[in-house]
GROMACS .gro file of C-alpha atoms in nm:
model
  262
    1MET     CA    1   1.311  -0.116  -1.739
    2LYS     CA    2   1.053   0.239  -1.734
    3ILE     CA    3   0.893   0.266  -1.432
    4ALA     CA    4   0.573   0.518  -1.381
    5VAL     CA    5   0.553   0.584  -1.036
    6VAL     CA    6   0.186   0.780  -0.977
    7GLY     CA    7   0.182   0.937  -0.635
    8PRO     CA    8   0.497   0.963  -0.505
    9GLY     CA    9   0.451   1.013  -0.155
   10ALA     CA   10   0.539   0.794   0.087
   11VAL     CA   11   0.481   0.495  -0.029
   12GLY     CA   12   0.596   0.555  -0.398
   13SER     CA   13   0.851   0.811  -0.280
   14TYR     CA   14   1.035   0.545  -0.073
   15TYR     CA   15   0.995   0.228  -0.367
   16GLY     CA   16   1.006   0.415  -0.640
   17ALA     CA   17   1.331   0.552  -0.489
   18LYS     CA   18   1.492   0.214  -0.409
   19LEU     CA   19   1.451   0.136  -0.779
   20VAL     CA   20   1.592   0.478  -0.880
   21ARG     CA   21   1.884   0.319  -0.654
   22ALA     CA   22   1.961   0.009  -0.801
   23GLY     CA   23   1.964   0.194  -1.144
   24GLN     CA   24   1.590   0.144  -1.328
   25GLU     CA   25   1.437   0.401  -1.480
   26VAL     CA   26   1.167   0.522  -1.250
   27HIS     CA   27   0.945   0.855  -1.327
   28PHE     CA   28   0.794   1.033  -1.110
   29LEU     CA   29   0.435   1.189  -1.164
   30LEU     CA   30   0.418   1.471  -0.948
   31ARG     CA   31   0.196   1.798  -0.843
   32SER     CA   32   0.269   2.052  -0.516
   33ASP     CA   33   0.667   1.823  -0.477
   34TYR     CA   34   0.749   1.904  -0.861
   35ASP     CA   35   0.948   2.197  -0.789
   36ALA     CA   36   1.144   2.018  -0.448
   37VAL     CA   37   1.175   1.678  -0.596
   38LYS     CA   38   1.317   1.835  -0.943
   39ARG     CA   39   1.562   2.033  -0.782
   40ASN     CA   40   1.682   1.801  -0.498
   41GLY     CA   41   1.550   1.473  -0.568
   42VAL     CA   42   1.424   1.203  -0.288
   43THR     CA   43   1.568   1.210   0.045
   44ILE     CA   44   1.520   0.856   0.262
   45HIS     CA   45   1.616   0.874   0.644
   46SER     CA   46   1.539   0.515   0.732
   47PRO     CA   47   1.824   0.302   1.016
   48GLU     CA   48   1.879   0.093   0.674
   49GLY     CA   49   2.089   0.386   0.583
   50ASP     CA   50   2.006   0.760   0.452
   51PHE     CA   51   2.032   0.802   0.078
   52ASN     CA   52   1.914   1.050  -0.197
   53ALA     CA   53   1.757   0.996  -0.500
   54ARG     CA   54   1.745   1.153  -0.800
   55PRO     CA   55   1.372   0.983  -1.022
   56LYS     CA   56   1.288   1.123  -1.350
   57CYS     CA   57   1.055   1.415  -1.303
   58ALA     CA   58   0.732   1.496  -1.513
   59ARG     CA   59   0.379   1.736  -1.410
   60MET     CA   60   0.181   1.478  -1.674
   61PRO     CA   61   0.154   1.166  -1.767
   62GLU     CA   62   0.180   1.255  -2.156
   63GLU     CA   63   0.535   1.414  -1.994
   64ILE     CA   64   0.668   1.004  -1.972
   65GLY     CA   65   0.456   0.803  -2.149
   66GLN     CA   66   0.392   0.465  -2.219
   67SER     CA   67   0.570   0.242  -1.925
   68ASP     CA   68   0.694  -0.106  -1.843
   69LEU     CA   69   0.549  -0.090  -1.520
   70VAL     CA   70   0.345   0.196  -1.373
   71LEU     CA   71   0.320   0.202  -0.991
   72VAL     CA   72   0.014   0.339  -0.811
   73ALA     CA   73   0.045   0.438  -0.465
   74LEU     CA   74  -0.263   0.728  -0.519
   75LYS     CA   75  -0.414   0.786  -0.190
   76THR     CA   76  -0.789   0.555  -0.253
   77THR     CA   77  -0.966   0.913  -0.265
   78ALA     CA   78  -0.821   0.958  -0.598
   79ASN     CA   79  -0.905   0.639  -0.808
   80ASP     CA   80  -1.184   0.915  -0.968
   81GLN     CA   81  -0.808   1.020  -1.159
   82PHE     CA   82  -0.700   0.705  -1.329
   83PRO     CA   83  -0.917   0.779  -1.649
   84LYS     CA   84  -0.717   1.110  -1.666
   85LEU     CA   85  -0.391   0.984  -1.511
   86LEU     CA   86  -0.302   0.596  -1.615
   87PRO     CA   87  -0.390   0.583  -1.991
   88PRO     CA   88  -0.119   0.815  -2.074
   89LEU     CA   89   0.146   0.509  -1.967
   90VAL     CA   90  -0.003   0.189  -2.010
   91GLY     CA   91   0.025   0.043  -2.357
   92ILE     CA   92  -0.052  -0.293  -2.478
   93GLY     CA   93   0.233  -0.457  -2.272
   94THR     CA   94   0.197  -0.210  -1.926
   95VAL     CA   95   0.200  -0.394  -1.570
   96VAL     CA   96  -0.009  -0.147  -1.390
   97LEU     CA   97   0.041  -0.263  -1.038
   98THR     CA   98  -0.182  -0.067  -0.722
   99LEU     CA   99   0.049  -0.019  -0.389
  100GLN     CA  100  -0.269   0.140  -0.286
  101ASN     CA  101  -0.437   0.020   0.101
  102GLY     CA  102  -0.791  -0.150   0.089
  103LEU     CA  103  -0.990  -0.315  -0.122
  104GLY     CA  104  -1.145  -0.301  -0.436
  105ASN     CA  105  -0.821  -0.064  -0.659
  106GLU     CA  106  -0.806  -0.415  -0.918
  107GLU     CA  107  -1.124  -0.406  -1.004
  108GLU     CA  108  -1.122  -0.019  -1.053
  109LEU     CA  109  -0.819   0.006  -1.260
  110ALA     CA  110  -1.003  -0.315  -1.435
  111LYS     CA  111  -1.230  -0.067  -1.560
  112LEU     CA  112  -0.958   0.036  -1.784
  113PHE     CA  113  -0.734  -0.227  -1.869
  114PRO     CA  114  -0.729  -0.579  -1.978
  115ILE     CA  115  -0.720  -0.832  -1.610
  116GLU     CA  116  -0.404  -1.005  -1.779
  117GLN     CA  117  -0.223  -0.650  -1.693
  118ILE     CA  118  -0.287  -0.577  -1.323
  119MET     CA  119  -0.103  -0.648  -1.056
  120GLY     CA  120  -0.183  -0.622  -0.699
  121GLY     CA  121   0.114  -0.524  -0.394
  122LEU     CA  122   0.033  -0.513  -0.012
  123CYS     CA  123   0.344  -0.298   0.135
  124PHE     CA  124   0.423  -0.365   0.476
  125VAL     CA  125   0.629  -0.046   0.636
  126CYS     CA  126   0.652   0.181   0.857
  127LEU     CA  127   0.719   0.565   0.709
  128ASN     CA  128   0.591   0.906   0.692
  129ARG     CA  129   0.638   1.235   0.455
  130THR     CA  130   0.850   1.499   0.606
  131ALA     CA  131   0.834   1.659   0.366
  132PRO     CA  132   0.837   1.719  -0.030
  133GLY     CA  133   1.073   1.504  -0.111
  134VAL     CA  134   1.158   1.414   0.203
  135VAL     CA  135   1.035   1.024   0.400
  136GLU     CA  136   1.130   0.884   0.718
  137HIS     CA  137   1.166   0.555   0.664
  138MET     CA  138   1.132   0.376   1.051
  139ALA     CA  139   1.068  -0.003   1.028
  140HIS     CA  140   0.962  -0.323   0.755
  141GLY     CA  141   0.918  -0.260   0.406
  142VAL     CA  142   0.820  -0.606   0.260
  143VAL     CA  143   0.583  -0.592  -0.029
  144ILE     CA  144   0.337  -0.924  -0.143
  145LEU     CA  145   0.253  -0.935  -0.469
  146GLY     CA  146   0.005  -1.075  -0.673
  147GLU     CA  147  -0.200  -1.085  -1.010
  148PHE     CA  148  -0.562  -0.986  -1.023
  149GLN     CA  149  -0.759  -1.319  -1.052
  150ARG     CA  150  -0.484  -1.483  -1.180
  151TRP     CA  151  -0.238  -1.690  -1.039
  152PRO     CA  152   0.172  -1.607  -1.034
  153ASP     CA  153   0.366  -1.685  -1.426
  154PRO     CA  154   0.658  -1.552  -1.541
  155ARG     CA  155   0.618  -1.193  -1.534
  156THR     CA  156   0.525  -1.215  -1.207
  157HIS     CA  157   0.805  -1.358  -1.020
  158ASP     CA  158   1.006  -1.139  -1.252
  159ILE     CA  159   0.924  -0.852  -1.114
  160ALA     CA  160   0.967  -0.950  -0.744
  161SER     CA  161   1.309  -1.030  -0.891
  162MET     CA  162   1.361  -0.653  -0.957
  163ILE     CA  163   1.221  -0.525  -0.605
  164ARG     CA  164   1.462  -0.751  -0.430
  165HIS     CA  165   1.728  -0.630  -0.659
  166ALA     CA  166   1.624  -0.226  -0.527
  167GLY     CA  167   1.697  -0.392  -0.164
  168VAL     CA  168   1.315  -0.411  -0.073
  169PRO     CA  169   1.156  -0.813   0.011
  170CYS     CA  170   0.936  -0.915  -0.151
  171GLU     CA  171   0.749  -1.222  -0.207
  172VAL     CA  172   0.447  -1.347  -0.463
  173THR     CA  173   0.093  -1.480  -0.292
  174ASP     CA  174  -0.162  -1.730  -0.510
  175ASP     CA  175  -0.424  -1.541  -0.406
  176LEU     CA  176  -0.416  -1.169  -0.419
  177ALA     CA  177  -0.723  -1.111  -0.284
  178ARG     CA  178  -0.700  -1.343   0.039
  179ALA     CA  179  -0.386  -1.170   0.085
  180HIS     CA  180  -0.575  -0.805   0.124
  181TRP     CA  181  -0.834  -0.929   0.374
  182GLU     CA  182  -0.556  -1.101   0.591
  183LYS     CA  183  -0.381  -0.733   0.592
  184LEU     CA  184  -0.685  -0.597   0.650
  185VAL     CA  185  -0.789  -0.785   0.988
  186TRP     CA  186  -0.469  -0.626   1.084
  187ASN     CA  187  -0.468  -0.301   0.962
  188ILE     CA  188  -0.886  -0.183   1.027
  189PRO     CA  189  -0.813  -0.238   1.429
  190PHE     CA  190  -0.510  -0.135   1.470
  191ASN     CA  191  -0.569   0.218   1.213
  192GLY     CA  192  -0.888   0.310   1.402
  193LEU     CA  193  -0.872   0.189   1.736
  194GLY     CA  194  -0.522   0.379   1.753
  195VAL     CA  195  -0.692   0.644   1.657
  196ALA     CA  196  -1.006   0.616   1.926
  197GLY     CA  197  -0.800   0.572   2.170
  198SER     CA  198  -0.645   0.896   2.168
  199VAL     CA  199  -0.993   1.049   2.351
  200GLY     CA  200  -1.019   0.733   2.556
  201ILE     CA  201  -1.287   0.400   2.539
  202ASP     CA  202  -1.588   0.598   2.675
  203ALA     CA  203  -1.574   0.831   2.425
  204LEU     CA  204  -1.597   0.541   2.162
  205LYS     CA  205  -1.864   0.365   2.345
  206LEU     CA  206  -2.067   0.644   2.345
  207GLY     CA  207  -1.981   0.718   1.957
  208SER     CA  208  -1.878   1.096   2.032
  209VAL     CA  209  -1.667   1.274   2.154
  210PRO     CA  210  -1.738   1.518   2.493
  211ALA     CA  211  -1.623   1.850   2.500
  212GLY     CA  212  -1.404   1.961   2.676
  213THR     CA  213  -1.218   1.612   2.589
  214GLN     CA  214  -0.874   1.573   2.650
  215ARG     CA  215  -0.630   1.377   2.384
  216SER     CA  216  -0.365   1.216   2.464
  217PRO     CA  217  -0.121   1.007   2.201
  218CYS     CA  218  -0.268   0.799   1.948
  219LEU     CA  219  -0.230   0.395   2.109
  220THR     CA  220   0.007   0.217   1.977
  221THR     CA  221  -0.037  -0.167   1.854
  222ASP     CA  222   0.099  -0.303   2.243
  223ARG     CA  223  -0.093  -0.058   2.430
  224LEU     CA  224  -0.387  -0.144   2.303
  225LEU     CA  225  -0.342  -0.537   2.312
  226GLY     CA  226  -0.231  -0.472   2.640
  227ASP     CA  227  -0.526  -0.320   2.784
  228PRO     CA  228  -0.816  -0.588   2.830
  229ALA     CA  229  -1.089  -0.311   2.698
  230TRP     CA  230  -0.932  -0.247   2.392
  231ALA     CA  231  -0.799  -0.596   2.356
  232ALA     CA  232  -1.169  -0.716   2.331
  233ILE     CA  233  -1.263  -0.471   2.084
  234VAL     CA  234  -0.952  -0.520   1.836
  235ARG     CA  235  -1.098  -0.923   1.863
  236GLU     CA  236  -1.427  -0.812   1.793
  237LEU     CA  237  -1.342  -0.612   1.508
  238MET     CA  238  -1.105  -0.913   1.419
  239ARG     CA  239  -1.390  -1.188   1.382
  240GLU     CA  240  -1.606  -0.915   1.197
  241ILE     CA  241  -1.331  -0.856   0.868
  242VAL     CA  242  -1.282  -1.302   0.942
  243HIS     CA  243  -1.679  -1.313   0.915
  244ALA     CA  244  -1.651  -1.042   0.620
  245ALA     CA  245  -1.412  -1.245   0.426
  246ARG     CA  246  -1.562  -1.537   0.451
  247ALA     CA  247  -1.860  -1.420   0.317
  248SER     CA  248  -1.722  -1.317   0.002
  249ARG     CA  249  -1.469  -1.553  -0.032
  250PRO     CA  250  -1.696  -1.835   0.106
  251LYS     CA  251  -1.410  -2.134  -0.004
  252ARG     CA  252  -1.131  -1.979   0.110
  253VAL     CA  253  -1.078  -2.016   0.504
  254VAL     CA  254  -0.853  -1.668   0.620
  255ARG     CA  255  -0.545  -1.775   0.795
  256GLU     CA  256  -0.566  -1.445   1.014
  257MET     CA  257  -0.899  -1.662   1.171
  258GLU     CA  258  -0.611  -1.907   1.422
  259ARG     CA  259  -0.485  -1.538   1.569
  260VAL     CA  260  -0.846  -1.386   1.656
  261ARG     CA  261  -0.969  -1.713   1.810
  262ASN     CA  262  -0.586  -1.709   2.013
   0.00000   0.00000   0.00000
């Protein structure tokens, strides 16, 4: 399968390298990392074993051309580049799979391509890009795939099977929108509060950081939940997200609500 990876940072490089190692024809659309990846490939450091992969490298999408699968791993702040970057990669039979965080990415793709060509993926993985072409994988890696506003079909399961063959745990959801909300119930409280925790709960409540405040390391999930004051804010945020999910999807109940209640 010919695969184009758009935005090969930490997430795109990790999963793209896995697919290269599994024998797929993988093209990276690169900017600042082009020279390093062209010269040295992509190196993954992982508890599962270090490895190096050699994707095909391009600076412009026209160099890659139409692909069977396009993996979109851009930061969402770069979604305005979709009209420039994606059309040269997409033909009638191309699947465009966004692996981006948050809501609305599939909707942005649907402005350019038919709904039946669009899929979404949620990545549950801990990793960092530590240097050009180098990714540190700490833990996890599961990908959950779903069709945009459609039920899964054989194509969905074929792509999931290909990803599993590359050594990546992969599941298929029958409700992509619900899966996005379920991930946000976790991501929004812990990502945001983890960073805010570096300046303390008083600064959070004040809404500003007093001059001279000493910054500490970001708070991890266990520390947030282990402190009653922080845990209360975590649960408050979770409830707010669940209410937003219910308002946007009144016929479905977000399963994560049970975790909030507990």
